[in-house]
């Protein structure tokens, strides 16, 4: 009995799992979108220069923190340290 889910974690040519690369790219895009929103708010006058600088820091720290949390959850599910023991 083999499951198709086992083969879904294919490795890229660099040896990094493809879902890891895809998730990292998604969070990088989220980071870029956040920076564009803050830049747009500063150009339109909705934020002053000081608030835009704080907004950039918030976007950077928030994006990195969300990516790190996602990475931790993904890694724990990829190779679990504790496997369930089923009793009959």
PDB file of N, CA and C in Angstrom:
ATOM      1  N   UNK A   1       0.852  -1.178   0.000  1.00  0.00           N
ATOM      2  CA  UNK A   1       0.000   0.000   0.000  1.00  0.00           C
ATOM      3  C   UNK A   1       0.892   1.233   0.000  1.00  0.00           C
ATOM      4  N   UNK A   2       0.884   1.953  -1.076  1.00  0.00           N
ATOM      5  CA  UNK A   2       1.633   3.210  -1.147  1.00  0.00           C
ATOM      6  C   UNK A   2       0.656   4.330  -1.443  1.00  0.00           C
ATOM      7  N   UNK A   3       0.895   5.432  -0.836  1.00  0.00           N
ATOM      8  CA  UNK A   3       0.017   6.580  -1.017  1.00  0.00           C
ATOM      9  C   UNK A   3       0.657   7.562  -1.973  1.00  0.00           C
ATOM     10  N   UNK A   4      -0.179   8.268  -2.715  1.00  0.00           N
ATOM     11  CA  UNK A   4       0.340   9.289  -3.613  1.00  0.00           C
ATOM     12  C   UNK A   4       0.854  10.495  -2.850  1.00  0.00           C
ATOM     13  N   UNK A   5       0.439  10.640  -1.592  1.00  0.00           N
ATOM     14  CA  UNK A   5       0.910  11.762  -0.791  1.00  0.00           C
ATOM     15  C   UNK A   5       2.391  11.654  -0.469  1.00  0.00           C
ATOM     16  N   UNK A   6       2.913  10.437  -0.439  1.00  0.00           N
ATOM     17  CA  UNK A   6       4.330  10.249  -0.145  1.00  0.00           C
ATOM     18  C   UNK A   6       5.183  10.894  -1.237  1.00  0.00           C
ATOM     19  N   UNK A   7       4.733  10.804  -2.472  1.00  0.00           N
ATOM     20  CA  UNK A   7       5.504  11.344  -3.586  1.00  0.00           C
ATOM     21  C   UNK A   7       5.248  12.829  -3.819  1.00  0.00           C
ATOM     22  N   UNK A   8       4.333  13.439  -3.056  1.00  0.00           N
ATOM     23  CA  UNK A   8       4.019  14.840  -3.292  1.00  0.00           C
ATOM     24  C   UNK A   8       5.112  15.777  -2.772  1.00  0.00           C
ATOM     25  N   UNK A   9       5.960  15.328  -1.881  1.00  0.00           N
ATOM     26  CA  UNK A   9       7.051  16.165  -1.368  1.00  0.00           C
ATOM     27  C   UNK A   9       8.301  15.920  -2.199  1.00  0.00           C
ATOM     28  N   UNK A  10       8.242  16.266  -3.455  1.00  0.00           N
ATOM     29  CA  UNK A  10       9.385  16.061  -4.319  1.00  0.00           C
ATOM     30  C   UNK A  10      10.458  17.089  -4.008  1.00  0.00           C
ATOM     31  N   UNK A  11      11.659  16.725  -4.290  1.00  0.00           N
ATOM     32  CA  UNK A  11      12.793  17.599  -4.019  1.00  0.00           C
ATOM     33  C   UNK A  11      13.170  18.362  -5.283  1.00  0.00           C
ATOM     34  N   UNK A  12      13.630  19.577  -5.095  1.00  0.00           N
ATOM     35  CA  UNK A  12      14.134  20.354  -6.226  1.00  0.00           C
ATOM     36  C   UNK A  12      15.557  19.887  -6.530  1.00  0.00           C
ATOM     37  N   UNK A  13      16.158  20.482  -7.520  1.00  0.00           N
ATOM     38  CA  UNK A  13      17.513  20.080  -7.898  1.00  0.00           C
ATOM     39  C   UNK A  13      18.523  20.412  -6.799  1.00  0.00           C
ATOM     40  N   UNK A  14      18.193  21.364  -5.916  1.00  0.00           N
ATOM     41  CA  UNK A  14      19.112  21.727  -4.834  1.00  0.00           C
ATOM     42  C   UNK A  14      18.903  20.865  -3.592  1.00  0.00           C
ATOM     43  N   UNK A  15      17.916  19.978  -3.621  1.00  0.00           N
ATOM     44  CA  UNK A  15      17.665  19.110  -2.476  1.00  0.00           C
ATOM     45  C   UNK A  15      16.692  19.698  -1.474  1.00  0.00           C
ATOM     46  N   UNK A  16      16.114  20.844  -1.764  1.00  0.00           N
ATOM     47  CA  UNK A  16      15.141  21.477  -0.885  1.00  0.00           C
ATOM     48  C   UNK A  16      13.751  21.045  -1.339  1.00  0.00           C
ATOM     49  N   UNK A  17      12.880  20.632  -0.417  1.00  0.00           N
ATOM     50  CA  UNK A  17      11.524  20.217  -0.818  1.00  0.00           C
ATOM     51  C   UNK A  17      10.776  21.350  -1.521  1.00  0.00           C
ATOM     52  N   UNK A  18      10.043  20.995  -2.582  1.00  0.00           N
ATOM     53  CA  UNK A  18       9.338  22.010  -3.369  1.00  0.00           C
ATOM     54  C   UNK A  18       8.270  22.769  -2.582  1.00  0.00           C
ATOM     55  N   UNK A  19       7.508  22.123  -1.678  1.00  0.00           N
ATOM     56  CA  UNK A  19       6.542  22.915  -0.900  1.00  0.00           C
ATOM     57  C   UNK A  19       7.213  23.995  -0.045  1.00  0.00           C
ATOM     58  N   UNK A  20       8.412  23.726   0.400  1.00  0.00           N
ATOM     59  CA  UNK A  20       9.154  24.716   1.177  1.00  0.00           C
ATOM     60  C   UNK A  20       9.519  25.920   0.317  1.00  0.00           C
ATOM     61  N   UNK A  21       9.927  25.670  -0.907  1.00  0.00           N
ATOM     62  CA  UNK A  21      10.262  26.755  -1.824  1.00  0.00           C
ATOM     63  C   UNK A  21       9.005  27.546  -2.184  1.00  0.00           C
ATOM     64  N   UNK A  22       7.908  26.839  -2.455  1.00  0.00           N
ATOM     65  CA  UNK A  22       6.659  27.504  -2.823  1.00  0.00           C
ATOM     66  C   UNK A  22       6.141  28.381  -1.683  1.00  0.00           C
ATOM     67  N   UNK A  23       6.158  27.879  -0.459  1.00  0.00           N
ATOM     68  CA  UNK A  23       5.705  28.661   0.690  1.00  0.00           C
ATOM     69  C   UNK A  23       6.579  29.868   0.944  1.00  0.00           C
ATOM     70  N   UNK A  24       7.870  29.702   0.780  1.00  0.00           N
ATOM     71  CA  UNK A  24       8.795  30.822   0.982  1.00  0.00           C
ATOM     72  C   UNK A  24       8.555  31.914  -0.060  1.00  0.00           C
ATOM     73  N   UNK A  25       8.317  31.517  -1.291  1.00  0.00           N
ATOM     74  CA  UNK A  25       8.016  32.499  -2.338  1.00  0.00           C
ATOM     75  C   UNK A  25       6.710  33.213  -2.031  1.00  0.00           C
ATOM     76  N   UNK A  26       5.712  32.478  -1.530  1.00  0.00           N
ATOM     77  CA  UNK A  26       4.421  33.095  -1.198  1.00  0.00           C
ATOM     78  C   UNK A  26       4.582  34.139  -0.095  1.00  0.00           C
ATOM     79  N   UNK A  27       5.358  33.845   0.931  1.00  0.00           N
ATOM     80  CA  UNK A  27       5.569  34.828   1.999  1.00  0.00           C
ATOM     81  C   UNK A  27       6.431  35.997   1.538  1.00  0.00           C
ATOM     82  N   UNK A  28       7.335  35.765   0.588  1.00  0.00           N
ATOM     83  CA  UNK A  28       8.115  36.865   0.030  1.00  0.00           C
ATOM     84  C   UNK A  28       7.211  37.804  -0.774  1.00  0.00           C
ATOM     85  N   UNK A  29       6.279  37.227  -1.527  1.00  0.00           N
ATOM     86  CA  UNK A  29       5.320  38.047  -2.271  1.00  0.00           C
ATOM     87  C   UNK A  29       4.452  38.842  -1.304  1.00  0.00           C
ATOM     88  N   UNK A  30       4.040  38.216  -0.202  1.00  0.00           N
ATOM     89  CA  UNK A  30       3.266  38.921   0.819  1.00  0.00           C
ATOM     90  C   UNK A  30       4.068  40.107   1.381  1.00  0.00           C
ATOM     91  N   UNK A  31       5.346  39.913   1.589  1.00  0.00           N
ATOM     92  CA  UNK A  31       6.232  40.972   2.066  1.00  0.00           C
ATOM     93  C   UNK A  31       6.299  42.119   1.062  1.00  0.00           C
ATOM     94  N   UNK A  32       6.479  41.797  -0.209  1.00  0.00           N
ATOM     95  CA  UNK A  32       6.565  42.828  -1.249  1.00  0.00           C
ATOM     96  C   UNK A  32       5.253  43.600  -1.348  1.00  0.00           C
ATOM     97  N   UNK A  33       4.118  42.895  -1.277  1.00  0.00           N
ATOM     98  CA  UNK A  33       2.813  43.567  -1.330  1.00  0.00           C
ATOM     99  C   UNK A  33       2.661  44.522  -0.142  1.00  0.00           C
ATOM    100  N   UNK A  34       3.086  44.090   1.027  1.00  0.00           N
ATOM    101  CA  UNK A  34       3.033  44.960   2.201  1.00  0.00           C
ATOM    102  C   UNK A  34       3.874  46.213   2.030  1.00  0.00           C
ATOM    103  N   UNK A  35       5.063  46.062   1.471  1.00  0.00           N
ATOM    104  CA  UNK A  35       5.917  47.232   1.230  1.00  0.00           C
ATOM    105  C   UNK A  35       5.297  48.176   0.209  1.00  0.00           C
ATOM    106  N   UNK A  36       4.666  47.615  -0.813  1.00  0.00           N
ATOM    107  CA  UNK A  36       4.017  48.453  -1.831  1.00  0.00           C
ATOM    108  C   UNK A  36       2.853  49.229  -1.216  1.00  0.00           C
ATOM    109  N   UNK A  37       2.091  48.575  -0.342  1.00  0.00           N
ATOM    110  CA  UNK A  37       0.969  49.255   0.315  1.00  0.00           C
ATOM    111  C   UNK A  37       1.476  50.403   1.184  1.00  0.00           C
ATOM    112  N   UNK A  38       2.528  50.157   1.955  1.00  0.00           N
ATOM    113  CA  UNK A  38       3.082  51.222   2.801  1.00  0.00           C
ATOM    114  C   UNK A  38       3.637  52.351   1.934  1.00  0.00           C
ATOM    115  N   UNK A  39       4.319  52.005   0.851  1.00  0.00           N
ATOM    116  CA  UNK A  39       4.852  53.037  -0.042  1.00  0.00           C
ATOM    117  C   UNK A  39       3.718  53.843  -0.669  1.00  0.00           C
ATOM    118  N   UNK A  40       2.651  53.145  -1.085  1.00  0.00           N
ATOM    119  CA  UNK A  40       1.506  53.839  -1.659  1.00  0.00           C
ATOM    120  C   UNK A  40       0.851  54.787  -0.668  1.00  0.00           C
ATOM    121  N   UNK A  41       0.766  54.359   0.582  1.00  0.00           N
ATOM    122  CA  UNK A  41       0.189  55.234   1.611  1.00  0.00           C
ATOM    123  C   UNK A  41       1.078  56.442   1.878  1.00  0.00           C
ATOM    124  N   UNK A  42       2.383  56.266   1.821  1.00  0.00           N
ATOM    125  CA  UNK A  42       3.272  57.405   2.068  1.00  0.00           C
ATOM    126  C   UNK A  42       3.266  58.384   0.893  1.00  0.00           C
ATOM    127  N   UNK A  43       3.155  57.878  -0.325  1.00  0.00           N
ATOM    128  CA  UNK A  43       3.132  58.751  -1.500  1.00  0.00           C
ATOM    129  C   UNK A  43       1.811  59.517  -1.583  1.00  0.00           C
ATOM    130  N   UNK A  44       0.709  58.844  -1.225  1.00  0.00           N
ATOM    131  CA  UNK A  44      -0.600  59.497  -1.326  1.00  0.00           C
ATOM    132  C   UNK A  44      -0.838  60.494  -0.193  1.00  0.00           C
ATOM    133  N   UNK A  45      -0.022  60.459   0.809  1.00  0.00           N
ATOM    134  CA  UNK A  45      -0.161  61.393   1.914  1.00  0.00           C
ATOM    135  C   UNK A  45      -0.945  60.837   3.088  1.00  0.00           C
ATOM    136  N   UNK A  46      -1.360  59.578   3.008  1.00  0.00           N
ATOM    137  CA  UNK A  46      -2.088  58.964   4.118  1.00  0.00           C
ATOM    138  C   UNK A  46      -1.163  58.738   5.320  1.00  0.00           C
ATOM    139  N   UNK A  47       0.138  58.625   5.072  1.00  0.00           N
ATOM    140  CA  UNK A  47       1.138  58.458   6.132  1.00  0.00           C
ATOM    141  C   UNK A  47       2.236  59.481   5.931  1.00  0.00           C
ATOM    142  N   UNK A  48       2.779  59.958   7.036  1.00  0.00           N
ATOM    143  CA  UNK A  48       3.962  60.815   6.896  1.00  0.00           C
ATOM    144  C   UNK A  48       5.206  59.930   6.819  1.00  0.00           C
ATOM    145  N   UNK A  49       6.361  60.539   6.635  1.00  0.00           N
ATOM    146  CA  UNK A  49       7.604  59.788   6.423  1.00  0.00           C
ATOM    147  C   UNK A  49       7.946  58.912   7.623  1.00  0.00           C
ATOM    148  N   UNK A  50       7.723  59.428   8.825  1.00  0.00           N
ATOM    149  CA  UNK A  50       8.036  58.672  10.041  1.00  0.00           C
ATOM    150  C   UNK A  50       7.125  57.444  10.169  1.00  0.00           C
ATOM    151  N   UNK A  51       5.832  57.617   9.915  1.00  0.00           N
ATOM    152  CA  UNK A  51       4.899  56.498   9.993  1.00  0.00           C
ATOM    153  C   UNK A  51       5.184  55.442   8.928  1.00  0.00           C
ATOM    154  N   UNK A  52       5.604  55.871   7.746  1.00  0.00           N
ATOM    155  CA  UNK A  52       5.944  54.931   6.677  1.00  0.00           C
ATOM    156  C   UNK A  52       7.170  54.101   7.053  1.00  0.00           C
ATOM    157  N   UNK A  53       8.139  54.733   7.725  1.00  0.00           N
ATOM    158  CA  UNK A  53       9.326  53.989   8.167  1.00  0.00           C
ATOM    159  C   UNK A  53       8.935  52.923   9.190  1.00  0.00           C
ATOM    160  N   UNK A  54       8.053  53.279  10.111  1.00  0.00           N
ATOM    161  CA  UNK A  54       7.573  52.297  11.090  1.00  0.00           C
ATOM    162  C   UNK A  54       6.768  51.210  10.393  1.00  0.00           C
ATOM    163  N   UNK A  55       5.969  51.606   9.393  1.00  0.00           N
ATOM    164  CA  UNK A  55       5.190  50.630   8.630  1.00  0.00           C
ATOM    165  C   UNK A  55       6.080  49.629   7.913  1.00  0.00           C
ATOM    166  N   UNK A  56       7.195  50.088   7.359  1.00  0.00           N
ATOM    167  CA  UNK A  56       8.136  49.179   6.700  1.00  0.00           C
ATOM    168  C   UNK A  56       8.716  48.174   7.688  1.00  0.00           C
ATOM    169  N   UNK A  57       9.035  48.633   8.887  1.00  0.00           N
ATOM    170  CA  UNK A  57       9.579  47.728   9.904  1.00  0.00           C
ATOM    171  C   UNK A  57       8.525  46.716  10.338  1.00  0.00           C
ATOM    172  N   UNK A  58       7.284  47.185  10.515  1.00  0.00           N
ATOM    173  CA  UNK A  58       6.202  46.281  10.912  1.00  0.00           C
ATOM    174  C   UNK A  58       5.959  45.221   9.834  1.00  0.00           C
ATOM    175  N   UNK A  59       5.968  45.635   8.579  1.00  0.00           N
ATOM    176  CA  UNK A  59       5.769  44.683   7.483  1.00  0.00           C
ATOM    177  C   UNK A  59       6.904  43.660   7.447  1.00  0.00           C
ATOM    178  N   UNK A  60       8.138  44.112   7.611  1.00  0.00           N
ATOM    179  CA  UNK A  60       9.282  43.196   7.560  1.00  0.00           C
ATOM    180  C   UNK A  60       9.249  42.204   8.721  1.00  0.00           C
ATOM    181  N   UNK A  61       9.046  42.696   9.932  1.00  0.00           N
ATOM    182  CA  UNK A  61       9.025  41.805  11.095  1.00  0.00           C
ATOM    183  C   UNK A  61       7.815  40.874  11.040  1.00  0.00           C
ATOM    184  N   UNK A  62       6.659  41.410  10.636  1.00  0.00           N
ATOM    185  CA  UNK A  62       5.464  40.579  10.548  1.00  0.00           C
ATOM    186  C   UNK A  62       5.590  39.489   9.504  1.00  0.00           C
ATOM    187  N   UNK A  63       6.108  39.821   8.340  1.00  0.00           N
ATOM    188  CA  UNK A  63       6.282  38.822   7.277  1.00  0.00           C
ATOM    189  C   UNK A  63       7.264  37.738   7.699  1.00  0.00           C
ATOM    190  N   UNK A  64       8.375  38.142   8.292  1.00  0.00           N
ATOM    191  CA  UNK A  64       9.364  37.155   8.733  1.00  0.00           C
ATOM    192  C   UNK A  64       8.795  36.267   9.836  1.00  0.00           C
ATOM    193  N   UNK A  65       8.059  36.851  10.770  1.00  0.00           N
ATOM    194  CA  UNK A  65       7.492  36.067  11.868  1.00  0.00           C
ATOM    195  C   UNK A  65       6.451  35.061  11.360  1.00  0.00           C
ATOM    196  N   UNK A  66       5.590  35.497  10.437  1.00  0.00           N
ATOM    197  CA  UNK A  66       4.589  34.583   9.880  1.00  0.00           C
ATOM    198  C   UNK A  66       5.265  33.465   9.095  1.00  0.00           C
ATOM    199  N   UNK A  67       6.306  33.808   8.315  1.00  0.00           N
ATOM    200  CA  UNK A  67       7.030  32.777   7.563  1.00  0.00           C
ATOM    201  C   UNK A  67       7.699  31.791   8.513  1.00  0.00           C
ATOM    202  N   UNK A  68       8.300  32.280   9.582  1.00  0.00           N
ATOM    203  CA  UNK A  68       8.975  31.399  10.529  1.00  0.00           C
ATOM    204  C   UNK A  68       7.980  30.479  11.236  1.00  0.00           C
ATOM    205  N   UNK A  69       6.806  30.993  11.593  1.00  0.00           N
ATOM    206  CA  UNK A  69       5.771  30.172  12.203  1.00  0.00           C
ATOM    207  C   UNK A  69       5.289  29.106  11.219  1.00  0.00           C
ATOM    208  N   UNK A  70       5.055  29.505   9.962  1.00  0.00           N
ATOM    209  CA  UNK A  70       4.644  28.536   8.952  1.00  0.00           C
ATOM    210  C   UNK A  70       5.726  27.485   8.733  1.00  0.00           C
ATOM    211  N   UNK A  71       6.985  27.907   8.677  1.00  0.00           N
ATOM    212  CA  UNK A  71       8.094  26.973   8.473  1.00  0.00           C
ATOM    213  C   UNK A  71       8.166  25.965   9.614  1.00  0.00           C
ATOM    214  N   UNK A  72       8.000  26.423  10.837  1.00  0.00           N
ATOM    215  CA  UNK A  72       8.033  25.518  11.987  1.00  0.00           C
ATOM    216  C   UNK A  72       6.904  24.498  11.905  1.00  0.00           C
ATOM    217  N   UNK A  73       5.706  24.954  11.581  1.00  0.00           N
ATOM    218  CA  UNK A  73       4.566  24.038  11.474  1.00  0.00           C
ATOM    219  C   UNK A  73       4.782  23.046  10.329  1.00  0.00           C
ATOM    220  N   UNK A  74       5.301  23.525   9.207  1.00  0.00           N
ATOM    221  CA  UNK A  74       5.517  22.637   8.066  1.00  0.00           C
ATOM    222  C   UNK A  74       6.588  21.589   8.381  1.00  0.00           C
ATOM    223  N   UNK A  75       7.669  22.011   9.014  1.00  0.00           N
ATOM    224  CA  UNK A  75       8.749  21.074   9.342  1.00  0.00           C
ATOM    225  C   UNK A  75       8.300  20.017  10.359  1.00  0.00           C
ATOM    226  N   UNK A  76       7.459  20.434  11.307  1.00  0.00           N
ATOM    227  CA  UNK A  76       6.976  19.475  12.298  1.00  0.00           C
ATOM    228  C   UNK A  76       6.053  18.438  11.668  1.00  0.00           C
ATOM    229  N   UNK A  77       5.338  18.804  10.627  1.00  0.00           N
ATOM    230  CA  UNK A  77       4.469  17.852   9.955  1.00  0.00           C
ATOM    231  C   UNK A  77       5.221  17.020   8.928  1.00  0.00           C
ATOM    232  N   UNK A  78       6.343  17.525   8.447  1.00  0.00           N
ATOM    233  CA  UNK A  78       7.106  16.818   7.419  1.00  0.00           C
ATOM    234  C   UNK A  78       7.811  15.608   8.023  1.00  0.00           C
ATOM    235  N   UNK A  79       8.506  15.802   9.129  1.00  0.00           N
ATOM    236  CA  UNK A  79       9.185  14.722   9.837  1.00  0.00           C
ATOM    237  C   UNK A  79       8.801  14.786  11.316  1.00  0.00           C
ATOM    238  N   UNK A  80       7.669  14.189  11.684  1.00  0.00           N
ATOM    239  CA  UNK A  80       7.244  14.287  13.087  1.00  0.00           C
ATOM    240  C   UNK A  80       8.203  13.543  14.003  1.00  0.00           C
ATOM    241  N   UNK A  81       8.429  14.120  15.186  1.00  0.00           N
ATOM    242  CA  UNK A  81       9.317  13.505  16.163  1.00  0.00           C
ATOM    243  C   UNK A  81       8.597  12.387  16.941  1.00  0.00           C
ATOM    244  N   UNK A  82       7.305  12.557  17.105  1.00  0.00           N
ATOM    245  CA  UNK A  82       6.514  11.567  17.850  1.00  0.00           C
ATOM    246  C   UNK A  82       5.498  10.979  16.887  1.00  0.00           C
ATOM    247  N   UNK A  83       5.503   9.659  16.767  1.00  0.00           N
ATOM    248  CA  UNK A  83       4.533   8.988  15.897  1.00  0.00           C
ATOM    249  C   UNK A  83       3.496   8.305  16.779  1.00  0.00           C
ATOM    250  N   UNK A  84       2.233   8.332  16.355  1.00  0.00           N
ATOM    251  CA  UNK A  84       1.199   7.710  17.176  1.00  0.00           C
ATOM    252  C   UNK A  84       1.344   6.190  17.216  1.00  0.00           C
ATOM    253  N   UNK A  85       1.012   5.635  18.356  1.00  0.00           N
ATOM    254  CA  UNK A  85       1.004   4.172  18.515  1.00  0.00           C
ATOM    255  C   UNK A  85      -0.454   3.757  18.591  1.00  0.00           C
ATOM    256  N   UNK A  86      -0.879   2.985  17.622  1.00  0.00           N
ATOM    257  CA  UNK A  86      -2.265   2.547  17.560  1.00  0.00           C
ATOM    258  C   UNK A  86      -2.418   1.223  18.303  1.00  0.00           C
ATOM    259  N   UNK A  87      -3.355   1.180  19.211  1.00  0.00           N
ATOM    260  CA  UNK A  87      -3.640  -0.041  19.958  1.00  0.00           C
ATOM    261  C   UNK A  87      -4.905  -0.668  19.405  1.00  0.00           C
ATOM    262  N   UNK A  88      -4.914  -1.974  19.358  1.00  0.00           N
ATOM    263  CA  UNK A  88      -6.094  -2.671  18.846  1.00  0.00           C
ATOM    264  C   UNK A  88      -6.983  -3.141  19.957  1.00  0.00           C
TER     265      UNK A  88
END
